[in-house]
Coordinates of C-alpha atoms in Angstrom, one line a residue:
M1484 CA -0.2 -126.9 -75.4
T1485 CA -2.7 -124.2 -76.2
N1486 CA -2.1 -121.7 -73.4
R1487 CA -5.4 -120.0 -73.9
K1488 CA -6.8 -117.9 -71.0
I1489 CA -10.3 -119.3 -70.4
V1490 CA -13.0 -118.3 -67.9
V1491 CA -15.4 -121.1 -67.3
A1492 CA -18.7 -120.1 -65.6
L1493 CA -20.5 -122.9 -63.7
G1494 CA -24.1 -122.6 -62.6
G1495 CA -25.1 -122.9 -58.9
N1496 CA -27.9 -125.3 -59.9
A1497 CA -25.2 -127.7 -61.2
I1498 CA -23.7 -127.8 -57.7
L1499 CA -27.0 -128.1 -55.8
A1500 CA -29.9 -130.0 -57.5
H1501 CA -32.0 -131.7 -54.9
D1502 CA -29.8 -132.7 -52.0
A1503 CA -28.6 -129.5 -50.2
S1504 CA -26.2 -131.4 -47.8
A1505 CA -22.5 -130.4 -47.9
Q1506 CA -21.6 -134.0 -48.8
A1507 CA -23.9 -134.0 -51.9
Q1508 CA -22.6 -130.6 -53.1
Q1509 CA -19.0 -131.7 -52.6
Q1510 CA -19.7 -134.9 -54.7
A1511 CA -21.2 -132.8 -57.4
L1512 CA -18.1 -130.5 -57.5
L1513 CA -15.8 -133.6 -57.6
A1514 CA -17.7 -134.8 -60.7
T1515 CA -17.4 -131.2 -62.1
A1516 CA -13.7 -131.1 -61.5
K1517 CA -13.1 -134.2 -63.6
Y1518 CA -14.5 -132.3 -66.6
L1519 CA -12.6 -129.0 -65.8
V1520 CA -9.2 -130.7 -65.4
E1521 CA -9.3 -131.4 -69.2
F1522 CA -8.5 -127.7 -69.8
I1523 CA -5.5 -127.9 -67.6
K1524 CA -4.3 -131.1 -69.2
Q1525 CA -4.2 -129.5 -72.6
G1526 CA -2.3 -126.4 -71.3
D1527 CA -5.1 -123.8 -71.0
Q1528 CA -4.9 -121.1 -68.3
L1529 CA -8.2 -121.8 -66.4
I1530 CA -10.2 -119.4 -64.3
I1531 CA -13.3 -120.8 -62.7
S1532 CA -16.4 -118.9 -61.7
H1533 CA -19.7 -120.3 -60.2
G1534 CA -23.2 -119.4 -59.3
N1535 CA -24.8 -119.6 -55.9
G1536 CA -28.5 -119.0 -56.4
P1537 CA -29.7 -122.1 -54.6
Q1538 CA -27.0 -121.9 -51.9
V1539 CA -27.5 -118.3 -50.9
G1540 CA -31.2 -118.6 -50.9
N1541 CA -31.0 -121.6 -48.5
L1542 CA -28.5 -119.8 -46.3
L1543 CA -30.9 -116.9 -46.0
L1544 CA -33.7 -119.3 -45.0
Q1545 CA -31.5 -120.9 -42.4
Q1546 CA -30.5 -117.5 -40.9
A1547 CA -34.2 -116.4 -40.8
A1548 CA -35.2 -119.6 -39.0
G1549 CA -32.5 -119.2 -36.3
A1550 CA -32.6 -115.4 -36.0
S1551 CA -32.8 -113.7 -32.6
E1552 CA -31.9 -110.4 -31.1
Q1553 CA -28.6 -111.9 -30.0
N1554 CA -28.0 -113.7 -33.3
P1555 CA -29.3 -111.5 -36.1
P1556 CA -29.2 -112.7 -39.7
M1557 CA -26.4 -111.4 -41.9
P1558 CA -27.2 -109.0 -44.8
L1559 CA -27.4 -110.4 -48.3
D1560 CA -24.0 -109.2 -49.5
T1561 CA -22.4 -111.0 -46.5
A1562 CA -24.4 -114.1 -47.3
V1563 CA -23.0 -114.0 -50.9
A1564 CA -19.5 -113.8 -49.4
M1565 CA -20.2 -116.7 -47.1
T1566 CA -21.3 -118.9 -50.0
Q1567 CA -18.4 -117.7 -52.1
G1568 CA -16.2 -119.1 -49.3
S1569 CA -18.0 -122.4 -48.8
I1570 CA -18.4 -123.3 -52.5
G1571 CA -14.8 -122.1 -53.2
Y1572 CA -13.5 -124.3 -50.4
W1573 CA -15.3 -127.3 -51.9
M1574 CA -14.3 -126.5 -55.4
Q1575 CA -10.6 -126.0 -54.7
N1576 CA -10.4 -129.2 -52.8
A1577 CA -12.2 -131.1 -55.6
M1578 CA -9.9 -129.6 -58.2
A1579 CA -6.8 -130.4 -56.1
E1580 CA -7.9 -134.0 -55.8
V1581 CA -8.5 -134.5 -59.5
I1582 CA -5.4 -132.6 -60.5
A1583 CA -3.3 -134.9 -58.3
E1584 CA -5.1 -138.0 -59.8
N1585 CA -3.9 -136.8 -63.2
G1586 CA -0.3 -136.4 -62.1
L1587 CA -0.3 -132.7 -62.5
E1588 CA 1.2 -130.1 -60.2
V1589 CA -1.1 -127.1 -60.3
D1590 CA -2.4 -125.1 -57.3
V1591 CA -6.0 -123.8 -57.0
A1592 CA -7.0 -120.8 -54.9
S1593 CA -10.3 -119.1 -54.2
V1594 CA -10.6 -115.4 -54.2
V1595 CA -13.4 -113.6 -52.2
T1596 CA -14.3 -111.3 -55.0
Q1597 CA -16.0 -107.9 -54.8
V1598 CA -17.9 -106.8 -57.9
E1599 CA -18.6 -103.1 -58.2
V1600 CA -22.1 -102.0 -59.3
S1601 CA -23.7 -98.6 -59.7
A1602 CA -25.7 -97.3 -56.7
D1603 CA -28.1 -95.8 -59.3
D1604 CA -28.7 -99.1 -61.1
P1605 CA -32.5 -99.4 -61.7
A1606 CA -32.3 -103.1 -60.8
F1607 CA -32.4 -102.1 -57.1
K1608 CA -36.0 -100.9 -57.7
H1609 CA -37.0 -103.9 -59.8
P1610 CA -35.8 -107.3 -58.3
T1611 CA -35.4 -110.0 -61.0
K1612 CA -32.7 -112.5 -59.8
P1613 CA -34.1 -115.8 -58.6
I1614 CA -32.4 -117.3 -55.5
G1615 CA -33.1 -120.2 -53.2
P1616 CA -35.4 -123.2 -53.7
F1617 CA -38.4 -123.7 -55.9
Y1618 CA -41.9 -123.3 -54.4
T1619 CA -45.4 -124.2 -55.4
K1620 CA -48.0 -121.4 -55.7
A1621 CA -49.6 -122.4 -52.4
A1622 CA -46.3 -122.3 -50.6
V1623 CA -45.6 -118.8 -52.1
D1624 CA -48.9 -117.5 -50.9
E1625 CA -48.0 -118.6 -47.3
L1626 CA -44.5 -117.0 -47.6
K1627 CA -46.0 -113.7 -48.8
V1628 CA -48.1 -113.5 -45.7
A1629 CA -45.1 -114.3 -43.4
H1630 CA -42.7 -112.1 -45.4
P1631 CA -44.6 -109.3 -47.3
E1632 CA -41.3 -107.5 -48.1
Q1633 CA -40.2 -110.5 -50.3
Q1634 CA -41.0 -110.9 -54.0
F1635 CA -41.5 -114.1 -55.9
V1636 CA -41.8 -115.0 -59.6
E1637 CA -42.5 -118.1 -61.7
D1638 CA -39.1 -119.3 -63.0
A1639 CA -39.0 -120.9 -66.4
G1640 CA -41.8 -123.3 -65.8
R1641 CA -40.1 -125.0 -62.9
G1642 CA -42.0 -123.4 -60.0
Y1643 CA -41.7 -120.1 -58.0
R1644 CA -38.6 -118.6 -56.5
R1645 CA -37.8 -115.5 -54.5
V1646 CA -36.3 -112.7 -56.5
V1647 CA -33.8 -110.0 -55.4
A1648 CA -32.1 -107.1 -57.1
S1649 CA -29.5 -108.0 -59.7
P1650 CA -27.5 -104.9 -60.8
R1651 CA -25.1 -105.1 -63.7
P1652 CA -21.3 -105.3 -62.8
I1653 CA -19.2 -102.4 -63.8
G1654 CA -15.9 -103.6 -62.3
V1655 CA -14.2 -106.4 -60.5
K1656 CA -12.0 -105.2 -57.6
E1657 CA -9.8 -108.3 -57.5
A1658 CA -9.3 -108.7 -61.3
G1659 CA -5.6 -107.8 -61.0
V1660 CA -5.2 -110.4 -58.2
V1661 CA -6.8 -113.0 -60.5
N1662 CA -4.4 -112.1 -63.3
Q1663 CA -1.4 -112.4 -61.0
L1664 CA -2.5 -115.9 -59.9
V1665 CA -2.9 -117.0 -63.6
K1666 CA 0.6 -115.7 -64.4
A1667 CA 1.9 -117.7 -61.4
G1668 CA 0.3 -120.9 -62.9
I1669 CA -2.4 -121.0 -60.2
V1670 CA -6.1 -121.8 -61.1
P1671 CA -8.2 -119.0 -59.5
I1672 CA -11.8 -119.5 -58.4
S1673 CA -13.3 -116.0 -58.6
V1674 CA -16.6 -114.0 -58.8
G1675 CA -18.3 -116.8 -57.0
G1676 CA -22.1 -116.3 -56.9
G1677 CA -21.6 -113.2 -59.2
G1678 CA -19.3 -111.6 -56.6
V1679 CA -20.1 -109.6 -53.5
P1680 CA -22.1 -106.6 -54.8
V1681 CA -20.5 -103.4 -53.7
V1682 CA -20.7 -99.7 -54.5
R1683 CA -17.9 -97.2 -54.3
E1684 CA -18.2 -94.4 -51.7
G1685 CA -14.9 -92.4 -51.8
N1686 CA -12.2 -94.9 -50.8
R1687 CA -14.6 -97.4 -49.4
L1688 CA -16.5 -100.3 -51.1
V1689 CA -19.9 -100.8 -49.4
G1690 CA -22.0 -103.9 -49.7
R1691 CA -25.5 -103.8 -51.2
E1692 CA -28.5 -106.1 -50.8
A1693 CA -28.3 -107.8 -54.2
V1694 CA -27.1 -110.9 -56.1
I1695 CA -25.2 -110.2 -59.3
D1696 CA -25.9 -112.6 -62.2
K1697 CA -22.9 -114.9 -62.4
D1698 CA -22.8 -114.9 -66.2
F1699 CA -22.5 -111.1 -66.3
A1700 CA -19.9 -111.1 -63.5
S1701 CA -18.0 -113.8 -65.3
E1702 CA -18.1 -111.8 -68.5
K1703 CA -16.8 -108.7 -66.8
L1704 CA -14.0 -110.7 -65.2
A1705 CA -13.1 -112.3 -68.6
E1706 CA -13.1 -108.9 -70.2
L1707 CA -10.8 -107.4 -67.5
V1708 CA -8.3 -110.2 -67.4
G1709 CA -8.1 -110.3 -71.2
A1710 CA -9.5 -113.8 -71.6
D1711 CA -9.4 -115.5 -75.0
L1712 CA -12.5 -117.6 -74.3
L1713 CA -15.6 -117.3 -72.1
I1714 CA -17.4 -120.6 -71.6
I1715 CA -20.8 -120.4 -70.0
L1716 CA -22.0 -123.9 -68.8
T1717 CA -25.7 -124.7 -68.7
A1718 CA -28.0 -127.7 -68.9
V1719 CA -27.9 -128.2 -72.7
D1720 CA -25.1 -128.7 -75.2
H1721 CA -26.2 -125.8 -77.4
I1722 CA -28.3 -122.7 -77.5
F1723 CA -31.6 -123.4 -79.3
V1724 CA -34.0 -121.3 -81.3
N1725 CA -37.7 -122.2 -81.3
F1726 CA -36.9 -124.1 -78.1
N1727 CA -39.1 -127.1 -77.4
Q1728 CA -41.1 -126.6 -80.6
P1729 CA -41.4 -128.9 -83.6
T1730 CA -39.2 -126.4 -85.5
Q1731 CA -36.5 -126.4 -82.8
Q1732 CA -32.9 -125.8 -84.1
R1733 CA -29.6 -125.8 -82.2
L1734 CA -27.1 -123.1 -83.0
T1735 CA -23.5 -124.2 -83.6
Q1736 CA -21.7 -121.1 -84.8
V1737 CA -23.4 -117.8 -84.5
S1738 CA -22.5 -114.1 -84.8
V1739 CA -23.3 -111.3 -82.4
S1740 CA -25.6 -109.7 -84.9
D1741 CA -27.6 -112.9 -85.4
L1742 CA -28.0 -113.4 -81.7
K1743 CA -29.3 -109.9 -81.3
R1744 CA -31.9 -110.7 -84.0
Y1745 CA -32.9 -113.8 -82.1
I1746 CA -33.3 -111.7 -78.9
A1747 CA -35.5 -109.3 -80.8
E1748 CA -37.6 -112.3 -81.8
D1749 CA -37.9 -113.2 -78.1
Q1750 CA -36.3 -116.5 -78.6
F1751 CA -34.6 -116.8 -75.2
A1752 CA -36.3 -117.2 -71.8
K1753 CA -35.6 -114.2 -69.5
G1754 CA -35.0 -116.3 -66.4
S1755 CA -32.6 -118.8 -68.0
M1756 CA -30.9 -118.6 -71.4
L1757 CA -31.3 -114.8 -72.1
P1758 CA -28.6 -113.7 -69.5
K1759 CA -26.2 -116.2 -70.9
V1760 CA -26.7 -115.0 -74.5
E1761 CA -26.4 -111.3 -73.4
A1762 CA -23.2 -112.0 -71.5
A1763 CA -21.7 -113.8 -74.5
I1764 CA -22.6 -110.9 -76.7
Q1765 CA -21.1 -108.4 -74.3
F1766 CA -17.8 -110.4 -74.0
V1767 CA -17.4 -110.7 -77.8
E1768 CA -18.2 -107.0 -78.3
H1769 CA -15.4 -106.1 -75.8
R1770 CA -13.0 -108.7 -77.0
P1771 CA -13.6 -109.0 -80.8
A1772 CA -10.7 -111.4 -81.2
G1773 CA -12.1 -113.7 -78.5
Q1774 CA -15.0 -116.1 -78.5
A1775 CA -17.8 -117.1 -76.1
V1776 CA -19.2 -120.6 -75.9
V1777 CA -22.4 -121.8 -74.4
T1778 CA -22.6 -125.6 -73.8
S1779 CA -23.0 -128.2 -71.0
L1780 CA -20.5 -129.5 -68.5
E1781 CA -20.9 -133.0 -69.9
N1782 CA -20.1 -131.7 -73.4
I1783 CA -16.7 -130.2 -72.5
G1784 CA -14.8 -133.2 -73.8
E1785 CA -16.6 -133.0 -77.1
F1786 CA -16.0 -129.3 -77.2
L1787 CA -12.3 -129.7 -76.7
A1788 CA -12.1 -132.4 -79.3
T1789 CA -14.4 -131.1 -82.0
G1790 CA -15.6 -127.6 -81.0
S1791 CA -19.1 -128.9 -80.3
G1792 CA -21.3 -126.3 -78.6
T1793 CA -22.6 -122.9 -79.5
V1794 CA -19.7 -120.7 -80.4
I1795 CA -20.3 -117.0 -80.5
S1796 CA -17.9 -114.8 -82.5
A1797 CA -17.9 -111.2 -83.7
D1798 CA -18.8 -112.0 -87.3
V1799 CA -19.4 -115.5 -88.5
R1800 CA -22.0 -117.1 -90.6
D1801 CA -25.1 -118.2 -88.6
A1802 CA -25.2 -122.0 -88.4
T1803 CA -28.2 -123.9 -87.2
R1804 CA -29.0 -127.6 -87.1
P1805 CA -32.4 -129.2 -86.9
D1806 CA -32.9 -131.7 -84.1
D1807 CA -34.4 -135.1 -84.8
E1808 CA -35.6 -135.5 -81.2
L1809 CA -37.3 -132.8 -79.2
T1810 CA -35.4 -132.1 -76.0
T1811 CA -37.4 -131.3 -72.9
T1812 CA -34.4 -130.1 -70.9
T1813 CA -34.8 -126.6 -69.4
H1814 CA -31.9 -124.1 -69.6
D1815 CA -30.1 -123.7 -66.3

């Protein structure tokens, strides 16, 4: 029984790949739950977070298509809360099913989480966060004519996506609630979709048109609840340097200082792996006794058994391993 407090951050693209139906996303989460339950089986205190980039983008498209004067579309912060609720509902049911299958008695609860950001964050003037589906260049040109206020960027070689403001989190309003749930033996699902972005105005928290990066929100939550481990799940088992090049190497154990050196070398793509690396660094700098791990969902069993994955610590010897075969998997 390890009894570590662990925040596991799951990407929204792992929930919604191609089929946007509720049934397909529920099936994806059921498969995910079978991996996550392994932490509970070995006695860890689990906190789950998740992204919502595809889901909130699709919701905005649905609202725009059906908008009228009598039925106006909801603002982006409310759309984030809506997807927090829907994904949390699916996730807690999936976890409950798998927990029962394993003969465990653990409750799971979703928390609609507000994440505080600064009203002066420069991100509000420079949108960078991709949301929604991928588009071809021709489709983007048509969308720009119909919606000139929207901005689109090419996303890691996978197509074009709409981008919105992505301010950095400075607090998690419900962090205390999450800690109380953990102390009661309940698995919380929190900061879904990066949390609802809010700014403080006196005694009020007011929503903002933005989507917070779920890795940074998960880091902030892990920091505030005193987690021992932050696990950021992506599409590959390890962080790579010289990614998709003949000299590609996977990192197994790496220090914060070495990761900063790799960032200075521009080793990590801004739209995919870089935020995960920066969030891992931020967590370890705030929790020097803790560790951050970047790996894939499918590698969780191997991580629990052997420590496989990229483990980031405050001060360890940099370890890299050459790959015999070049992977073409893109970072999630």
